[in-house]
């Protein structure tokens, strides 16, 4: 730990600081920008994401050994940088999708692009946090930006309704988070750092208030990932938000929250007393995982609105990811990199799917119902193919990144006999999910269009769809490489995974 501040430490967080700085620049530039030149602000945001990615790559070789900074408040390691790449990708792709959509809907403002960068910076702080204070700052920075982005479509009642529900539930969750932190702080003798809490667990675990504080914190984080029964806000917020924002929330916010959960449980609450005890979080999260993926998939079966269908799908994916979190808590070494790989694959897949949803409609005809997608395969075969790829990846169909994400996740969970039942539930839910994903594909390819298609098109939107489609394919072709980047020890390659399935 570095005891004193050293300006060289700032380089360790240069990607995050660059996003914050460029967000401020965009806010100032918005004051002087004309309506016709606001798209340039989006490209400025994209450039900042690309620059931050370059800084991240430069840091990667030195991150093999975790290093803490600012009195142990933040840490730089491979896990944090791995997820930072996902956040930067999510922000950059969102900034590609947004300009054509915002112009078509008539509410393009420079503040939108700045808020995306601020939200991404908050996500990065969440996964770098080694202290309750830095965790809270990161979550609130991310959340406040997400609330405003959800409600930025001022003329839409759905957007306002989704934002107020998201905000009220988010404020309620923050209350749980802060109160839980206060209880843990008090019962551990004034510890706020993850390492300090871990060192005091033996004594603090004798106090019921410590367990209460721990579960208050988990409740708050469960809200952020939309786990059952803390999922109620997600369908309305996802439906009401501008579609590029929905993709950003579903991908980025969920990945950041899971990154925070993995680090918190793996460092502060990893003591066997907390994991395996009668009140241990492994058993509780196992039940939560089963309930989350089951309810999410069953609710998605009934949806006619594509955004609500994908919202419930997002809830189900939170359930799958919780399987990996529990496996990591039970000591399965391959579970943590499997969760990280799943998050990266899910990020690109979800961004691509919502990018197509944003592309297909216009101001007069948003085409949000499944039947509205009829005939897309004949009129726009390239876009229909991209959407089919995203749907197959969400359903876990090979050879996409989503398939190998589930393969590595379920394989890791199977290493613990206690989780066999949970893997069976996960596989069955994956089979169920294929049905409602294929409903959209059937509409695109096997139904005739009822009216002409007039999509919201643009060069940046096409570029975003191309990037996400390529990423999903690359993650499916070279999954072992990406998993190894998230793990110090090599895991099975794609060929080994395929051979295991064949047997």
XYZ file of C-alpha atoms in Angstrom:
503
model
C 0.000 0.000 0.000
C 1.259 3.483 -0.801
C 1.010 5.537 2.345
C 1.461 8.958 0.776
C -0.004 10.517 -2.316
C 2.247 10.352 -5.340
C 1.293 12.069 -8.570
C 2.520 9.006 -10.466
C -0.449 7.139 -8.976
C -2.721 9.185 -11.186
C -1.481 7.255 -14.218
C -2.965 4.096 -12.713
C -6.414 5.681 -13.017
C -5.758 7.681 -16.177
C -8.542 5.948 -18.179
C -11.149 6.893 -15.562
C -9.792 10.435 -15.186
C -9.774 10.898 -18.957
C -13.489 10.051 -19.155
C -14.296 12.509 -16.366
C -12.215 15.264 -17.966
C -13.728 14.748 -21.412
C -17.212 14.662 -19.903
C -16.553 18.110 -18.435
C -15.169 19.332 -21.770
C -18.310 18.126 -23.558
C -20.527 19.910 -21.033
C -18.651 23.163 -21.650
C -18.615 22.675 -25.422
C -22.376 22.055 -25.386
C -22.839 25.662 -24.262
C -21.343 26.936 -27.509
C -22.356 24.145 -29.889
C -25.105 24.580 -32.457
C -27.769 21.931 -32.842
C -26.249 20.799 -36.136
C -22.806 20.271 -34.580
C -23.781 18.260 -31.504
C -22.915 15.004 -33.225
C -19.309 16.159 -33.022
C -19.620 15.991 -29.238
C -20.532 12.329 -29.535
C -17.428 11.679 -31.609
C -15.393 13.513 -28.975
C -16.804 11.055 -26.440
C -15.965 8.093 -28.676
C -12.407 9.416 -29.064
C -12.062 9.654 -25.283
C -13.181 6.014 -24.932
C -10.636 4.932 -27.551
C -7.906 6.940 -25.809
C -8.833 5.469 -22.437
C -8.700 1.987 -23.969
C -5.173 2.712 -25.176
C -4.146 3.772 -21.661
C -5.722 0.606 -20.296
C -3.734 -1.580 -22.685
C -0.539 0.211 -21.622
C -1.307 -0.630 -17.976
C -2.121 -4.289 -18.588
C 1.410 -5.800 -18.266
C 1.996 -4.170 -14.855
C -1.416 -5.207 -13.500
C -0.478 -8.863 -13.017
C 0.415 -7.890 -9.438
C -2.442 -5.994 -7.730
C -1.445 -2.545 -6.472
C -3.458 -0.387 -4.092
C -3.432 3.413 -4.044
C -4.830 6.333 -2.057
C -4.522 4.697 1.358
C -5.965 1.446 0.062
C -9.122 3.038 -1.357
C -8.606 1.776 -4.917
C -6.784 -1.144 -6.515
C -5.441 -1.827 -9.995
C -5.420 -5.477 -11.040
C -6.283 -7.619 -14.042
C -9.908 -8.082 -12.983
C -10.533 -4.320 -12.785
C -8.813 -3.591 -16.104
C -10.626 -6.485 -17.793
C -13.994 -5.031 -16.811
C -12.813 -1.492 -17.575
C -12.445 -2.657 -21.164
C -16.085 -3.763 -21.133
C -17.235 -0.407 -19.711
C -15.248 1.598 -22.244
C -16.633 -0.562 -25.048
C -20.182 -0.107 -23.723
C -19.795 3.665 -23.501
C -18.161 3.988 -26.908
C -20.733 1.812 -28.680
C -23.591 3.653 -26.942
C -22.142 6.917 -28.230
C -22.161 5.440 -31.742
C -25.797 4.351 -31.506
C -27.074 7.516 -29.860
C -26.680 10.414 -32.378
C -28.931 9.057 -35.181
C -31.504 7.901 -32.616
C -31.534 11.180 -30.686
C -31.783 13.249 -33.867
C -34.676 11.145 -35.133
C -36.532 11.474 -31.837
C -35.768 15.205 -31.595
C -33.878 15.494 -28.316
C -30.158 15.496 -29.083
C -28.327 17.297 -26.270
C -24.627 17.367 -25.506
C -25.293 16.583 -21.865
C -26.348 13.097 -22.950
C -22.862 12.251 -24.167
C -21.227 13.664 -21.044
C -23.516 11.625 -18.800
C -22.550 8.418 -20.617
C -18.877 9.144 -19.864
C -19.603 9.999 -16.224
C -21.601 6.789 -15.809
C -18.732 4.766 -17.305
C -16.271 6.441 -14.927
C -18.526 5.461 -12.005
C -18.605 1.864 -13.256
C -14.820 1.815 -13.335
C -14.583 3.085 -9.770
C -16.954 0.339 -8.566
C -14.662 -2.448 -9.791
C -11.498 -0.685 -8.567
C -12.974 -0.076 -5.091
C -11.258 -1.644 -2.079
C -13.150 0.412 0.475
C -16.803 1.076 1.280
C -16.333 4.806 0.639
C -14.945 4.366 -2.876
C -17.586 1.703 -3.592
C -20.372 4.095 -2.578
C -18.936 6.957 -4.636
C -18.656 4.723 -7.687
C -22.171 3.314 -7.360
C -23.751 6.729 -6.866
C -21.807 8.311 -9.744
C -22.949 5.509 -12.027
C -26.522 5.498 -10.729
C -27.194 9.238 -10.790
C -26.055 9.431 -14.398
C -28.228 6.407 -15.265
C -31.302 7.993 -13.625
C -30.924 11.155 -15.706
C -30.225 9.228 -18.913
C -33.378 7.149 -18.348
C -35.530 10.270 -18.074
C -33.798 12.448 -20.679
C -36.558 11.820 -23.250
C -38.561 14.682 -21.807
C -41.587 14.443 -24.092
C -42.082 10.736 -23.382
C -44.328 9.805 -20.469
C -42.844 6.304 -20.466
C -39.358 7.744 -20.060
C -40.445 9.921 -17.142
C -42.296 7.043 -15.504
C -39.344 4.680 -15.904
C -36.914 7.275 -14.540
C -38.963 8.053 -11.438
C -39.421 4.352 -10.658
C -35.728 3.732 -11.186
C -34.797 6.719 -9.033
C -37.145 5.889 -6.157
C -36.087 2.244 -6.042
C -32.460 3.294 -6.425
C -32.720 5.723 -3.514
C -34.306 2.975 -1.429
C -31.442 0.611 -2.324
C -28.865 3.282 -1.458
C -30.436 3.531 1.976
C -29.881 -0.204 2.449
C -26.309 0.151 1.203
C -25.334 2.998 3.519
C -27.099 1.512 6.538
C -25.442 -1.852 5.892
C -22.038 -0.195 5.629
C -22.664 1.615 8.906
C -23.540 -1.652 10.668
C -20.442 -3.413 9.336
C -18.327 -0.386 10.246
C -19.616 -0.425 13.804
C -19.350 -4.158 14.405
C -15.799 -4.401 13.012
C -14.436 -1.607 15.180
C -14.384 1.109 12.542
C -13.195 -0.794 9.453
C -14.130 0.405 5.976
C -11.542 -1.354 3.818
C -12.236 -4.830 2.476
C -8.974 -6.167 3.926
C -9.710 -4.634 7.318
C -13.195 -6.124 7.411
C -11.855 -9.561 6.447
C -9.414 -9.372 9.326
C -12.155 -8.645 11.859
C -14.750 -11.167 10.658
C -13.894 -13.734 13.340
C -14.968 -11.351 16.089
C -17.645 -9.402 14.225
C -19.476 -12.558 13.078
C -20.498 -13.155 16.699
C -22.689 -10.068 16.450
C -26.071 -10.403 14.656
C -25.805 -6.783 13.526
C -22.797 -7.700 11.385
C -24.875 -10.217 9.425
C -27.662 -7.652 9.121
C -25.223 -5.119 7.688
C -23.763 -7.674 5.280
C -27.169 -8.571 3.877
C -28.289 -4.963 3.640
C -25.277 -4.388 1.378
C -26.114 -7.464 -0.707
C -29.734 -6.303 -1.054
C -28.517 -2.984 -2.475
C -26.228 -4.723 -4.963
C -28.960 -7.220 -5.877
C -31.094 -4.233 -6.865
C -28.370 -3.006 -9.210
C -28.235 -6.360 -11.027
C -32.063 -6.667 -11.027
C -32.074 -9.957 -9.110
C -35.423 -11.303 -7.883
C -37.173 -9.989 -5.790
C -35.411 -6.655 -6.373
C -36.128 -6.581 -10.106
C -39.402 -4.654 -10.209
C -37.888 -1.469 -11.579
C -36.127 -3.060 -14.562
C -38.946 -3.703 -17.104
C -40.432 -0.195 -16.796
C -37.052 1.552 -16.733
C -35.751 -0.451 -19.698
C -38.919 0.144 -21.712
C -39.120 3.861 -20.926
C -35.475 4.802 -21.419
C -34.194 5.846 -24.855
C -33.167 2.576 -26.497
C -29.382 3.257 -26.608
C -29.587 4.038 -22.882
C -31.433 0.783 -22.251
C -28.589 -1.166 -23.831
C -26.029 0.809 -21.830
C -27.890 0.148 -18.576
C -28.475 -3.531 -19.262
C -24.822 -4.105 -20.176
C -22.698 -1.608 -18.263
C -24.589 -1.142 -14.999
C -25.081 -4.895 -14.604
C -21.414 -5.662 -15.351
C -20.234 -3.020 -12.870
C -22.540 -4.263 -10.124
C -21.414 -7.854 -10.623
C -17.786 -6.731 -10.618
C -18.416 -5.010 -7.297
C -20.157 -8.099 -5.911
C -17.339 -10.436 -6.936
C -14.674 -8.241 -5.337
C -16.664 -7.526 -2.164
C -17.632 -11.135 -1.499
C -14.238 -12.448 -2.529
C -12.276 -10.097 -0.267
C -14.369 -8.652 2.557
C -16.894 -11.476 3.073
C -14.903 -14.537 1.983
C -14.474 -16.011 5.466
C -15.950 -19.551 5.651
C -18.083 -18.389 8.590
C -19.920 -16.050 6.223
C -20.038 -18.386 3.229
C -20.945 -21.774 4.729
C -22.682 -20.891 7.985
C -26.434 -21.408 8.420
C -26.829 -17.755 7.477
C -24.085 -18.009 4.834
C -24.495 -16.020 1.662
C -23.726 -18.981 -0.629
C -26.994 -20.739 0.215
C -29.044 -17.559 0.018
C -27.558 -16.479 -3.318
C -28.117 -19.993 -4.704
C -31.843 -19.690 -4.038
C -31.788 -16.142 -5.387
C -30.068 -17.354 -8.587
C -32.661 -20.067 -9.200
C -35.562 -17.679 -8.575
C -34.050 -14.925 -10.717
C -33.400 -16.943 -13.853
C -36.693 -18.816 -13.575
C -38.899 -15.774 -13.068
C -36.998 -13.781 -15.695
C -37.440 -16.425 -18.363
C -41.060 -17.244 -17.548
C -42.010 -13.563 -17.588
C -40.183 -13.050 -20.904
C -42.333 -15.781 -22.498
C -45.411 -13.552 -22.152
C -43.928 -10.331 -23.533
C -44.956 -8.822 -26.858
C -42.853 -5.680 -26.414
C -39.265 -6.402 -27.504
C -37.700 -4.027 -24.963
C -39.641 -5.603 -22.092
C -38.769 -9.060 -23.415
C -35.080 -8.175 -23.370
C -35.502 -6.592 -19.931
C -36.788 -9.854 -18.461
C -34.052 -11.655 -20.377
C -31.554 -9.396 -18.602
C -33.040 -10.432 -15.264
C -32.585 -14.091 -16.220
C -28.942 -13.487 -17.112
C -28.403 -12.017 -13.648
C -29.521 -15.392 -12.320
C -26.978 -17.244 -14.456
C -24.216 -14.931 -13.268
C -25.143 -15.496 -9.635
C -24.325 -19.182 -10.180
C -20.749 -18.153 -10.916
C -20.643 -15.838 -7.906
C -21.734 -18.680 -5.616
C -19.225 -21.065 -7.196
C -16.432 -18.559 -6.599
C -17.510 -18.285 -2.964
C -17.358 -22.060 -2.617
C -13.705 -22.003 -3.672
C -13.925 -22.941 -7.375
C -10.868 -21.252 -8.909
C -12.268 -21.154 -12.453
C -15.536 -19.468 -11.427
C -14.261 -15.894 -11.211
C -12.724 -15.758 -14.733
C -15.850 -17.496 -16.042
C -18.014 -14.723 -14.565
C -15.761 -12.043 -16.067
C -15.852 -13.661 -19.510
C -19.639 -13.993 -19.308
C -19.940 -10.291 -18.449
C -17.841 -9.247 -21.455
C -19.774 -11.498 -23.839
C -23.089 -10.348 -22.407
C -22.052 -6.695 -22.748
C -21.425 -6.876 -26.504
C -24.439 -9.098 -27.156
C -26.864 -6.882 -25.255
C -25.528 -3.674 -26.774
C -25.949 -5.168 -30.241
C -29.492 -6.380 -29.585
C -30.665 -3.008 -28.293
C -28.771 -1.321 -31.132
C -30.984 -3.172 -33.611
C -34.065 -2.173 -31.575
C -32.944 1.462 -31.857
C -32.254 1.087 -35.588
C -35.502 -0.547 -36.698
C -37.965 2.214 -35.734
C -38.450 5.944 -36.214
C -40.292 8.782 -34.498
C -43.700 7.850 -35.905
C -43.251 4.088 -35.751
C -40.940 2.679 -33.070
C -41.711 -0.971 -33.961
C -41.390 -2.261 -30.421
C -43.722 -5.259 -30.778
C -42.469 -8.638 -31.931
C -44.900 -8.685 -34.868
C -43.557 -5.303 -36.010
C -40.316 -7.077 -36.973
C -42.077 -9.122 -39.655
C -40.279 -9.143 -42.998
C -36.996 -7.693 -41.716
C -35.076 -10.697 -43.046
C -36.234 -9.976 -46.604
C -35.894 -6.187 -46.595
C -32.707 -5.824 -44.512
C -30.924 -9.198 -44.477
C -27.672 -7.894 -42.943
C -29.421 -6.335 -39.934
C -31.648 -9.393 -39.519
C -28.554 -11.605 -39.547
C -26.893 -9.460 -36.895
C -29.992 -9.597 -34.689
C -30.196 -13.371 -35.144
C -26.572 -13.631 -34.038
C -27.297 -11.575 -30.912
C -30.391 -13.641 -30.089
C -28.482 -16.919 -30.489
C -25.748 -15.586 -28.229
C -28.261 -14.553 -25.571
C -29.792 -18.023 -25.774
C -26.405 -19.706 -25.447
C -26.345 -21.325 -28.886
C -22.891 -22.241 -30.320
C -20.571 -20.984 -31.657
C -21.301 -17.542 -30.188
C -19.683 -15.805 -27.241
C -22.857 -16.337 -25.215
C -22.581 -20.107 -25.605
C -19.030 -20.262 -24.268
C -19.938 -17.824 -21.502
C -22.546 -20.277 -20.227
C -20.282 -23.257 -20.878
C -17.460 -21.924 -18.716
C -19.892 -20.721 -16.056
C -21.762 -24.032 -15.756
C -18.519 -26.019 -15.977
C -17.071 -24.062 -13.063
C -20.221 -24.582 -10.992
C -20.148 -28.320 -11.688
C -16.804 -28.518 -9.879
C -18.769 -28.042 -6.660
C -21.185 -30.961 -5.984
C -23.363 -28.584 -3.972
C -24.265 -26.665 -7.122
C -25.249 -29.528 -9.422
C -28.936 -28.814 -8.873
C -28.387 -25.147 -9.685
C -26.608 -25.955 -12.947
C -29.540 -28.225 -13.931
C -31.936 -25.340 -13.256
C -29.702 -23.050 -15.319
C -29.580 -25.411 -18.302
C -33.357 -25.888 -18.259
C -33.855 -22.141 -18.134
C -31.485 -21.693 -21.059
C -33.622 -24.085 -23.096
C -36.750 -22.120 -22.189
C -35.115 -18.852 -23.197
C -34.404 -20.083 -26.724
C -38.158 -20.139 -27.388
C -38.785 -16.439 -26.868
C -35.561 -15.417 -28.612
C -36.592 -17.450 -31.649
C -39.994 -15.733 -31.674
C -38.215 -12.611 -32.909
C -36.242 -14.605 -35.489
C -39.423 -16.272 -36.745
C -41.078 -12.874 -37.172
C -38.064 -11.560 -39.118
C -37.768 -14.489 -41.526
C -41.116 -16.281 -41.728
C -43.704 -13.491 -41.621
C -44.554 -10.955 -44.285
C -44.118 -7.257 -43.577
C -47.351 -5.391 -42.880
C -45.949 -1.929 -43.685
C -42.832 -0.404 -45.271
C -39.681 -0.194 -43.156
C -38.250 3.280 -42.478
C -35.419 2.700 -39.998
C -33.361 5.207 -38.025
C -30.170 4.789 -40.009
C -26.774 6.403 -39.770
C -23.124 5.610 -40.368
C -22.303 5.548 -36.665
C -25.201 3.207 -35.926
C -24.095 0.794 -38.644
C -20.551 0.939 -37.245
C -21.849 0.079 -33.770
C -23.791 -2.910 -35.072
C -20.761 -4.140 -37.014
C -18.455 -3.845 -33.982
C -20.829 -5.719 -31.667
C -21.497 -8.472 -34.217
C -17.777 -9.002 -34.823
C -17.123 -9.030 -31.063
C -19.753 -11.739 -30.478
C -18.207 -13.887 -33.214
C -14.635 -13.333 -31.989
C -15.635 -14.237 -28.428
C -17.149 -17.431 -29.785
C -14.153 -18.350 -31.951
C -11.413 -17.507 -29.421
C -13.064 -17.880 -26.004
C -10.030 -19.452 -24.335
C -7.920 -16.373 -25.020
C -10.366 -14.038 -23.311
C -10.834 -16.359 -20.354
C -7.077 -16.630 -19.888
C -6.808 -12.851 -19.795
C -9.171 -12.909 -16.830
C -7.301 -15.717 -15.099
C -3.689 -16.335 -14.080
C -4.128 -20.027 -14.907
C -5.240 -21.334 -18.322
C -8.697 -22.799 -18.731
C -10.070 -25.182 -21.394
C -9.899 -23.893 -24.941
C -12.806 -23.815 -27.391
C -11.782 -27.142 -28.879
C -11.686 -28.733 -25.419
C -15.110 -27.310 -24.662
C -16.526 -28.690 -27.902
C -14.956 -32.104 -27.235
C -16.440 -32.173 -23.746
C -19.885 -31.422 -25.150
C -19.494 -34.122 -27.786
C -18.827 -36.703 -25.088
